[in-house]
Amino acid sequence: MEKLFYELIQVSTGQLDCLSRGPEPEEWQELHEMARHQHMIGICYHGVKQLFEFGLRVPQDLVIDWMAEAETVQESNLVMDQRSVKVLQMMAEQNIRASILMGQGIARDYGELRSLRYPDHIDICTDSSLERLLEVANPINDGYSDSDYRLVHLNQWNDVDVRLHYEIGIGKNPLKNKRIRQWLKKNQELLFVKDGDMVRPSVRLNVILVLIEIYWKFLYQRITLREMTDYFFTLRKVAASGKKGVDYEKILRKIGLLSFAQGVMWVMQEVYGLKEEALVTMPSEHQGSFILKDILAGKHHILHLLMRYPMELLFSRF
């Protein structure tokens, strides 16, 4: 079933024309559950529609439910886009430079699939301090703002979490944090690039930024194929626009993420069928199969994680 699911993702993203075989009715049900579990329900529905041309049809009851879920995703994205722009405008009024991180910003690289990306938080990168962001957020948050070591929560809407970042790409390993901060400082201007009604990081910067986010989320939370799909579209976009001599492997080695990146490159090939010329470093099946196994399981095997990333797990205890 995993092979069929990967093929469905590749059909959905334009990497394949058709599945290698037609799924049985119960297999369609399983594919639907996998898509839902991996926050890929909208993207995979696009693939389902593409397969109609080849006579591969989902059972009627299931396709109606799948279509309804995809429409819900589209409606949510419309609202999230509008709110993202509104927060950017609010930051501009406060003379704070701001940019849409991940989420609605990354969705711009999805092309025609933009509205089908499963939405989540609204993450705003700023060039501001914690104290300044609290000044902005407190009146909106009724005098109290929840914050942590890198962001402030803005409770402007009850149905979505808006997060204002005064630090980005910061995890629990101080050694990696220092390297990442230094690299981000050198590339700060690329965080704030105008793109229509939004401001977001440049696609070349996102090659590193999105990977950083995936890394921290993989270690300390949970990632799904939705995050990996973000990276797939980022890599495909930068490959189409030309890398123009950027040595991504050198950057990844410098900030301590080369080994993890090599695993992600393997996932890009295994799940998405991404061509080798779009990769930014050599793939590693050893690292990648470990990452993919955890993603599909929806949880970590803590002993295996400790063996692979002992320093990260050690710092997480403090």
mmCIF file of C-alpha atoms in Angstrom:
data_model
loop_
_atom_site.group_PDB
_atom_site.id
_atom_site.type_symbol
_atom_site.label_atom_id
_atom_site.label_comp_id
_atom_site.label_asym_id
_atom_site.label_seq_id
_atom_site.Cartn_x
_atom_site.Cartn_y
_atom_site.Cartn_z
ATOM 1 C CA MET A 1 0.000 0.000 0.000
ATOM 2 C CA GLU A 2 2.840 2.394 0.682
ATOM 3 C CA LYS A 3 4.020 2.088 -2.930
ATOM 4 C CA LEU A 4 0.521 2.905 -4.191
ATOM 5 C CA PHE A 5 0.306 5.850 -1.827
ATOM 6 C CA TYR A 6 3.623 7.238 -3.074
ATOM 7 C CA GLU A 7 2.389 6.824 -6.629
ATOM 8 C CA LEU A 8 -0.820 8.694 -5.789
ATOM 9 C CA ILE A 9 1.271 11.550 -4.375
ATOM 10 C CA GLN A 10 3.377 11.583 -7.538
ATOM 11 C CA VAL A 11 0.262 11.668 -9.725
ATOM 12 C CA SER A 12 -1.072 14.514 -7.572
ATOM 13 C CA THR A 13 2.134 16.540 -7.908
ATOM 14 C CA GLY A 14 2.595 15.920 -11.619
ATOM 15 C CA GLN A 15 5.484 13.477 -11.339
ATOM 16 C CA LEU A 16 3.486 10.510 -12.689
ATOM 17 C CA ASP A 17 0.565 10.171 -15.096
ATOM 18 C CA CYS A 18 -1.066 7.097 -13.593
ATOM 19 C CA LEU A 19 -0.801 4.422 -10.893
ATOM 20 C CA SER A 20 0.933 1.147 -11.678
ATOM 21 C CA ARG A 21 -2.362 -0.669 -11.032
ATOM 22 C CA GLY A 22 -5.952 0.078 -10.115
ATOM 23 C CA PRO A 23 -6.631 -0.119 -6.354
ATOM 24 C CA GLU A 24 -9.393 -2.331 -5.032
ATOM 25 C CA PRO A 25 -12.300 -0.592 -3.209
ATOM 26 C CA GLU A 26 -10.860 -1.385 0.224
ATOM 27 C CA GLU A 27 -7.454 -0.132 -0.939
ATOM 28 C CA TRP A 28 -8.987 3.191 -1.958
ATOM 29 C CA GLN A 29 -10.325 3.453 1.587
ATOM 30 C CA GLU A 30 -6.857 2.797 2.969
ATOM 31 C CA LEU A 31 -5.299 5.370 0.628
ATOM 32 C CA HIS A 32 -7.845 7.910 1.828
ATOM 33 C CA GLU A 33 -6.967 7.205 5.464
ATOM 34 C CA MET A 34 -3.253 7.507 4.721
ATOM 35 C CA ALA A 35 -3.843 10.843 2.973
ATOM 36 C CA ARG A 36 -5.850 12.119 5.932
ATOM 37 C CA HIS A 37 -3.282 10.900 8.464
ATOM 38 C CA GLN A 38 -0.467 12.608 6.546
ATOM 39 C CA HIS A 39 -2.409 15.889 6.079
ATOM 40 C CA MET A 40 -2.450 15.285 2.321
ATOM 41 C CA ILE A 41 -6.196 14.960 1.796
ATOM 42 C CA GLY A 42 -6.538 17.911 -0.571
ATOM 43 C CA ILE A 43 -3.378 17.244 -2.581
ATOM 44 C CA CYS A 44 -4.247 13.568 -3.037
ATOM 45 C CA TYR A 45 -7.794 14.440 -4.105
ATOM 46 C CA HIS A 46 -6.258 16.315 -7.021
ATOM 47 C CA GLY A 47 -4.540 13.060 -7.989
ATOM 48 C CA VAL A 48 -7.811 11.160 -7.667
ATOM 49 C CA LYS A 49 -9.386 13.551 -10.188
ATOM 50 C CA GLN A 50 -6.451 13.090 -12.566
ATOM 51 C CA LEU A 51 -6.914 9.327 -12.474
ATOM 52 C CA PHE A 52 -10.495 9.594 -13.767
ATOM 53 C CA GLU A 53 -8.987 10.034 -17.239
ATOM 54 C CA PHE A 54 -7.421 6.585 -16.966
ATOM 55 C CA GLY A 55 -10.612 4.888 -15.804
ATOM 56 C CA LEU A 56 -9.445 4.543 -12.196
ATOM 57 C CA ARG A 57 -12.398 5.593 -10.073
ATOM 58 C CA VAL A 58 -12.813 5.806 -6.324
ATOM 59 C CA PRO A 59 -16.001 4.205 -4.909
ATOM 60 C CA GLN A 60 -18.799 6.771 -5.092
ATOM 61 C CA ASP A 61 -19.472 7.197 -1.365
ATOM 62 C CA LEU A 62 -15.785 7.646 -0.660
ATOM 63 C CA VAL A 63 -15.112 10.111 -3.482
ATOM 64 C CA ILE A 64 -17.999 12.308 -2.292
ATOM 65 C CA ASP A 65 -16.502 12.436 1.211
ATOM 66 C CA TRP A 66 -13.029 13.028 -0.217
ATOM 67 C CA MET A 67 -14.298 15.895 -2.383
ATOM 68 C CA ALA A 68 -16.042 17.503 0.605
ATOM 69 C CA GLU A 69 -12.842 17.328 2.664
ATOM 70 C CA ALA A 70 -10.853 18.875 -0.182
ATOM 71 C CA GLU A 71 -13.371 21.713 -0.450
ATOM 72 C CA THR A 72 -13.038 22.343 3.281
ATOM 73 C CA VAL A 73 -9.265 22.621 2.838
ATOM 74 C CA GLN A 74 -9.759 25.118 0.009
ATOM 75 C CA GLU A 75 -12.128 27.253 2.080
ATOM 76 C CA SER A 76 -9.698 27.216 5.009
ATOM 77 C CA ASN A 77 -6.840 28.318 2.767
ATOM 78 C CA LEU A 78 -8.852 31.266 1.496
ATOM 79 C CA VAL A 79 -9.438 32.433 5.066
ATOM 80 C CA MET A 80 -5.819 31.799 6.082
ATOM 81 C CA ASP A 81 -4.500 33.798 3.117
ATOM 82 C CA GLN A 82 -6.711 36.753 4.010
ATOM 83 C CA ARG A 83 -5.679 36.644 7.653
ATOM 84 C CA SER A 84 -2.005 36.302 6.788
ATOM 85 C CA VAL A 85 -2.158 39.460 4.708
ATOM 86 C CA LYS A 86 -4.044 41.221 7.504
ATOM 87 C CA VAL A 87 -1.344 40.370 10.057
ATOM 88 C CA LEU A 88 1.359 41.607 7.663
ATOM 89 C CA GLN A 89 -0.532 44.883 7.284
ATOM 90 C CA MET A 90 -0.857 45.189 11.056
ATOM 91 C CA MET A 91 2.887 44.664 11.492
ATOM 92 C CA ALA A 92 3.614 47.284 8.818
ATOM 93 C CA GLU A 93 1.409 49.778 10.686
ATOM 94 C CA GLN A 94 3.579 49.112 13.754
ATOM 95 C CA ASN A 95 6.747 49.713 11.682
ATOM 96 C CA ILE A 96 7.794 46.076 12.121
ATOM 97 C CA ARG A 97 9.149 44.214 9.129
ATOM 98 C CA ALA A 98 7.319 40.911 8.782
ATOM 99 C CA SER A 99 7.277 37.894 6.491
ATOM 100 C CA ILE A 100 5.103 34.782 6.156
ATOM 101 C CA LEU A 101 7.103 31.728 7.202
ATOM 102 C CA MET A 102 6.236 28.235 5.985
ATOM 103 C CA GLY A 103 2.467 27.655 5.677
ATOM 104 C CA GLN A 104 0.719 30.215 3.509
ATOM 105 C CA GLY A 105 4.057 31.480 2.214
ATOM 106 C CA ILE A 106 5.251 28.050 1.079
ATOM 107 C CA ALA A 107 1.841 27.427 -0.507
ATOM 108 C CA ARG A 108 2.771 30.026 -3.138
ATOM 109 C CA ASP A 109 5.216 27.468 -4.578
ATOM 110 C CA TYR A 110 2.486 24.828 -5.004
ATOM 111 C CA GLY A 111 1.170 26.378 -8.221
ATOM 112 C CA GLU A 112 -2.314 25.107 -9.068
ATOM 113 C CA LEU A 113 -2.308 22.986 -5.887
ATOM 114 C CA ARG A 114 -1.876 26.008 -3.648
ATOM 115 C CA SER A 115 -5.428 25.976 -2.296
ATOM 116 C CA LEU A 116 -5.250 22.230 -1.578
ATOM 117 C CA ARG A 117 -2.330 22.374 0.848
ATOM 118 C CA TYR A 118 -3.519 21.478 4.349
ATOM 119 C CA PRO A 119 -3.326 24.732 6.381
ATOM 120 C CA ASP A 120 -2.176 24.979 9.970
ATOM 121 C CA HIS A 121 -0.714 27.940 11.866
ATOM 122 C CA ILE A 122 0.095 31.394 10.597
ATOM 123 C CA ASP A 123 3.787 31.917 11.291
ATOM 124 C CA ILE A 124 5.150 35.439 10.945
ATOM 125 C CA CYS A 125 8.873 36.173 10.960
ATOM 126 C CA THR A 126 9.771 39.652 12.231
ATOM 127 C CA ASP A 127 12.883 41.732 12.722
ATOM 128 C CA SER A 128 11.602 42.762 16.138
ATOM 129 C CA SER A 129 12.480 41.985 19.742
ATOM 130 C CA LEU A 130 10.359 40.015 22.191
ATOM 131 C CA GLU A 131 9.568 43.177 24.143
ATOM 132 C CA ARG A 132 8.309 45.014 21.052
ATOM 133 C CA LEU A 133 6.142 42.084 19.950
ATOM 134 C CA LEU A 134 4.619 41.893 23.416
ATOM 135 C CA GLU A 135 3.711 45.582 23.148
ATOM 136 C CA VAL A 136 1.824 44.797 19.941
ATOM 137 C CA ALA A 137 0.245 41.552 21.125
ATOM 138 C CA ASN A 138 -0.846 42.456 24.669
ATOM 139 C CA PRO A 139 -3.740 44.787 23.715
ATOM 140 C CA ILE A 140 -5.070 42.134 21.311
ATOM 141 C CA ASN A 141 -4.578 39.369 23.867
ATOM 142 C CA ASP A 142 -6.464 41.214 26.661
ATOM 143 C CA GLY A 143 -3.289 42.228 28.426
ATOM 144 C CA TYR A 144 -1.580 38.828 28.525
ATOM 145 C CA SER A 145 0.532 37.249 25.812
ATOM 146 C CA ASP A 146 1.789 33.682 25.803
ATOM 147 C CA SER A 147 5.395 33.472 24.604
ATOM 148 C CA ASP A 148 8.299 31.045 24.575
ATOM 149 C CA TYR A 149 11.956 31.072 23.605
ATOM 150 C CA ARG A 150 11.308 32.148 20.016
ATOM 151 C CA LEU A 151 7.750 33.414 19.467
ATOM 152 C CA VAL A 152 4.690 35.242 20.793
ATOM 153 C CA HIS A 153 1.164 33.912 20.279
ATOM 154 C CA LEU A 154 -1.315 36.424 18.880
ATOM 155 C CA ASN A 155 -4.868 35.500 19.873
ATOM 156 C CA GLN A 156 -6.586 37.597 17.226
ATOM 157 C CA TRP A 157 -8.822 34.740 16.045
ATOM 158 C CA ASN A 158 -10.173 31.809 18.049
ATOM 159 C CA ASP A 159 -9.879 29.291 15.221
ATOM 160 C CA VAL A 160 -6.252 29.820 14.200
ATOM 161 C CA ASP A 161 -2.958 30.200 16.050
ATOM 162 C CA VAL A 162 -0.968 33.228 14.865
ATOM 163 C CA ARG A 163 2.668 33.067 15.950
ATOM 164 C CA LEU A 164 4.980 36.072 15.798
ATOM 165 C CA HIS A 165 8.616 34.954 15.676
ATOM 166 C CA TYR A 166 11.455 37.028 17.044
ATOM 167 C CA GLU A 167 13.789 34.035 16.520
ATOM 168 C CA ILE A 168 13.468 31.430 13.768
ATOM 169 C CA GLY A 169 15.031 28.063 13.243
ATOM 170 C CA ILE A 170 15.973 27.787 16.883
ATOM 171 C CA GLY A 171 15.864 24.394 18.553
ATOM 172 C CA LYS A 172 17.350 23.063 21.778
ATOM 173 C CA ASN A 173 20.948 22.481 20.713
ATOM 174 C CA PRO A 174 22.903 25.680 21.476
ATOM 175 C CA LEU A 175 25.749 24.729 19.138
ATOM 176 C CA LYS A 176 23.453 24.396 16.129
ATOM 177 C CA ASN A 177 21.491 27.447 17.233
ATOM 178 C CA LYS A 178 24.604 29.608 17.129
ATOM 179 C CA ARG A 179 25.502 28.463 13.614
ATOM 180 C CA ILE A 180 21.971 28.971 12.349
ATOM 181 C CA ARG A 181 21.709 32.447 13.908
ATOM 182 C CA GLN A 182 24.969 33.467 12.242
ATOM 183 C CA TRP A 183 23.812 32.189 8.871
ATOM 184 C CA LEU A 184 20.410 33.875 9.169
ATOM 185 C CA LYS A 185 22.012 37.188 10.130
ATOM 186 C CA LYS A 186 24.058 37.139 6.932
ATOM 187 C CA ASN A 187 20.945 36.436 4.855
ATOM 188 C CA GLN A 188 18.416 38.565 6.736
ATOM 189 C CA GLU A 189 17.334 40.613 3.721
ATOM 190 C CA LEU A 190 16.239 37.445 1.911
ATOM 191 C CA LEU A 191 13.679 36.866 4.670
ATOM 192 C CA PHE A 192 11.585 39.808 3.475
ATOM 193 C CA VAL A 193 10.827 39.453 -0.229
ATOM 194 C CA LYS A 194 7.650 40.958 -1.695
ATOM 195 C CA ASP A 195 5.457 38.425 -3.521
ATOM 196 C CA GLY A 196 2.177 39.981 -4.626
ATOM 197 C CA ASP A 197 0.118 40.819 -1.541
ATOM 198 C CA MET A 198 2.463 38.837 0.709
ATOM 199 C CA VAL A 199 6.009 39.119 1.979
ATOM 200 C CA ARG A 200 7.888 35.847 2.387
ATOM 201 C CA PRO A 201 11.436 34.442 2.327
ATOM 202 C CA SER A 202 13.041 33.925 -1.072
ATOM 203 C CA VAL A 203 12.744 30.419 -2.472
ATOM 204 C CA ARG A 204 16.524 29.970 -2.261
ATOM 205 C CA LEU A 205 16.472 30.854 1.417
ATOM 206 C CA ASN A 206 13.555 28.462 1.937
ATOM 207 C CA VAL A 207 15.731 25.571 0.761
ATOM 208 C CA ILE A 208 17.482 25.929 4.111
ATOM 209 C CA LEU A 209 14.685 27.430 6.230
ATOM 210 C CA VAL A 210 12.126 24.727 5.485
ATOM 211 C CA LEU A 211 14.687 22.010 6.177
ATOM 212 C CA ILE A 212 15.520 23.625 9.531
ATOM 213 C CA GLU A 213 11.830 23.645 10.461
ATOM 214 C CA ILE A 214 11.426 20.006 9.414
ATOM 215 C CA TYR A 215 14.471 19.042 11.472
ATOM 216 C CA TRP A 216 13.298 20.597 14.740
ATOM 217 C CA LYS A 217 9.758 19.382 14.248
ATOM 218 C CA PHE A 218 10.965 15.863 13.455
ATOM 219 C CA LEU A 219 13.018 15.713 16.655
ATOM 220 C CA TYR A 220 10.690 17.310 19.157
ATOM 221 C CA GLN A 221 7.173 17.082 17.748
ATOM 222 C CA ARG A 222 5.814 15.152 14.774
ATOM 223 C CA ILE A 223 6.032 15.718 11.050
ATOM 224 C CA THR A 224 3.817 14.369 8.310
ATOM 225 C CA LEU A 225 4.255 14.157 4.577
ATOM 226 C CA ARG A 226 2.628 17.601 4.410
ATOM 227 C CA GLU A 227 5.929 19.108 5.624
ATOM 228 C CA MET A 228 7.896 16.946 3.197
ATOM 229 C CA THR A 229 5.600 18.078 0.381
ATOM 230 C CA ASP A 230 6.449 21.681 1.285
ATOM 231 C CA TYR A 231 10.081 20.805 0.774
ATOM 232 C CA PHE A 232 9.395 18.972 -2.478
ATOM 233 C CA PHE A 233 7.801 22.077 -3.999
ATOM 234 C CA THR A 234 10.586 24.283 -2.619
ATOM 235 C CA LEU A 235 13.253 22.108 -4.240
ATOM 236 C CA ARG A 236 11.363 21.883 -7.507
ATOM 237 C CA LYS A 237 10.892 25.655 -7.610
ATOM 238 C CA VAL A 238 14.536 26.453 -6.967
ATOM 239 C CA ALA A 239 15.619 23.835 -9.528
ATOM 240 C CA ALA A 240 13.338 25.442 -12.125
ATOM 241 C CA SER A 241 14.659 28.931 -11.360
ATOM 242 C CA GLY A 242 18.299 27.834 -11.328
ATOM 243 C CA LYS A 243 20.634 27.330 -8.381
ATOM 244 C CA LYS A 244 23.189 29.729 -9.897
ATOM 245 C CA GLY A 245 26.209 28.493 -8.012
ATOM 246 C CA VAL A 246 24.702 28.337 -4.510
ATOM 247 C CA ASP A 247 26.560 25.602 -2.631
ATOM 248 C CA TYR A 248 23.744 24.283 -0.466
ATOM 249 C CA GLU A 249 25.776 21.304 0.660
ATOM 250 C CA LYS A 250 28.415 23.631 2.090
ATOM 251 C CA ILE A 251 25.737 25.608 3.956
ATOM 252 C CA LEU A 252 24.127 22.436 5.321
ATOM 253 C CA ARG A 253 27.474 21.127 6.528
ATOM 254 C CA LYS A 254 28.265 24.453 8.187
ATOM 255 C CA ILE A 255 25.006 24.573 10.172
ATOM 256 C CA GLY A 256 25.205 20.887 11.095
ATOM 257 C CA LEU A 257 22.283 19.558 9.036
ATOM 258 C CA LEU A 258 24.022 17.741 6.176
ATOM 259 C CA SER A 259 23.354 14.205 7.408
ATOM 260 C CA PHE A 260 19.661 14.917 8.033
ATOM 261 C CA ALA A 261 19.374 16.664 4.666
ATOM 262 C CA GLN A 262 20.795 13.603 2.910
ATOM 263 C CA GLY A 263 18.049 11.523 4.492
ATOM 264 C CA VAL A 264 15.410 14.002 3.342
ATOM 265 C CA MET A 265 16.815 13.845 -0.208
ATOM 266 C CA TRP A 266 16.232 10.083 -0.178
ATOM 267 C CA VAL A 267 12.631 10.682 0.916
ATOM 268 C CA MET A 268 12.268 13.170 -1.960
ATOM 269 C CA GLN A 269 13.221 10.444 -4.407
ATOM 270 C CA GLU A 270 11.435 7.537 -2.731
ATOM 271 C CA VAL A 271 8.076 9.238 -2.100
ATOM 272 C CA TYR A 272 7.980 12.035 -4.674
ATOM 273 C CA GLY A 273 10.140 10.748 -7.497
ATOM 274 C CA LEU A 274 12.118 13.989 -7.502
ATOM 275 C CA LYS A 275 14.856 13.997 -10.128
ATOM 276 C CA GLU A 276 18.465 13.956 -9.011
ATOM 277 C CA GLU A 277 19.226 17.371 -10.517
ATOM 278 C CA ALA A 278 16.705 18.957 -8.130
ATOM 279 C CA LEU A 279 18.452 17.596 -5.017
ATOM 280 C CA VAL A 280 20.801 19.835 -3.044
ATOM 281 C CA THR A 281 22.982 17.032 -1.691
ATOM 282 C CA MET A 282 23.435 13.299 -2.192
ATOM 283 C CA PRO A 283 20.633 11.096 -0.831
ATOM 284 C CA SER A 284 21.211 8.635 2.009
ATOM 285 C CA GLU A 285 18.907 5.616 2.258
ATOM 286 C CA HIS A 286 20.293 4.851 5.716
ATOM 287 C CA GLN A 287 19.139 8.213 7.067
ATOM 288 C CA GLY A 288 16.076 8.542 4.841
ATOM 289 C CA SER A 289 14.459 5.210 5.614
ATOM 290 C CA PHE A 290 14.697 6.034 9.324
ATOM 291 C CA ILE A 291 13.001 9.412 8.787
ATOM 292 C CA LEU A 292 10.278 7.980 6.549
ATOM 293 C CA LYS A 293 9.510 5.127 8.929
ATOM 294 C CA ASP A 294 8.856 7.605 11.753
ATOM 295 C CA ILE A 295 6.687 9.788 9.518
ATOM 296 C CA LEU A 296 4.497 6.882 8.435
ATOM 297 C CA ALA A 297 4.228 5.557 11.979
ATOM 298 C CA GLY A 298 3.193 8.976 13.271
ATOM 299 C CA LYS A 299 5.473 8.623 16.285
ATOM 300 C CA HIS A 300 9.101 8.244 17.310
ATOM 301 C CA HIS A 301 10.874 5.143 18.496
ATOM 302 C CA ILE A 302 12.658 7.006 21.286
ATOM 303 C CA LEU A 303 15.569 4.533 21.556
ATOM 304 C CA HIS A 304 16.272 4.711 17.834
ATOM 305 C CA LEU A 305 16.038 8.509 17.959
ATOM 306 C CA LEU A 306 18.488 8.611 20.859
ATOM 307 C CA MET A 307 20.953 6.477 18.901
ATOM 308 C CA ARG A 308 20.745 8.729 15.821
ATOM 309 C CA TYR A 309 20.584 12.138 17.506
ATOM 310 C CA PRO A 310 22.066 11.746 21.011
ATOM 311 C CA MET A 311 23.135 15.377 21.460
ATOM 312 C CA GLU A 312 19.732 16.747 20.408
ATOM 313 C CA LEU A 313 17.937 14.470 22.858
ATOM 314 C CA LEU A 314 20.421 15.341 25.603
ATOM 315 C CA PHE A 315 19.832 19.091 25.201
ATOM 316 C CA SER A 316 16.065 18.527 25.150
ATOM 317 C CA ARG A 317 16.246 17.387 28.777
ATOM 318 C CA PHE A 318 17.332 20.849 29.949
#
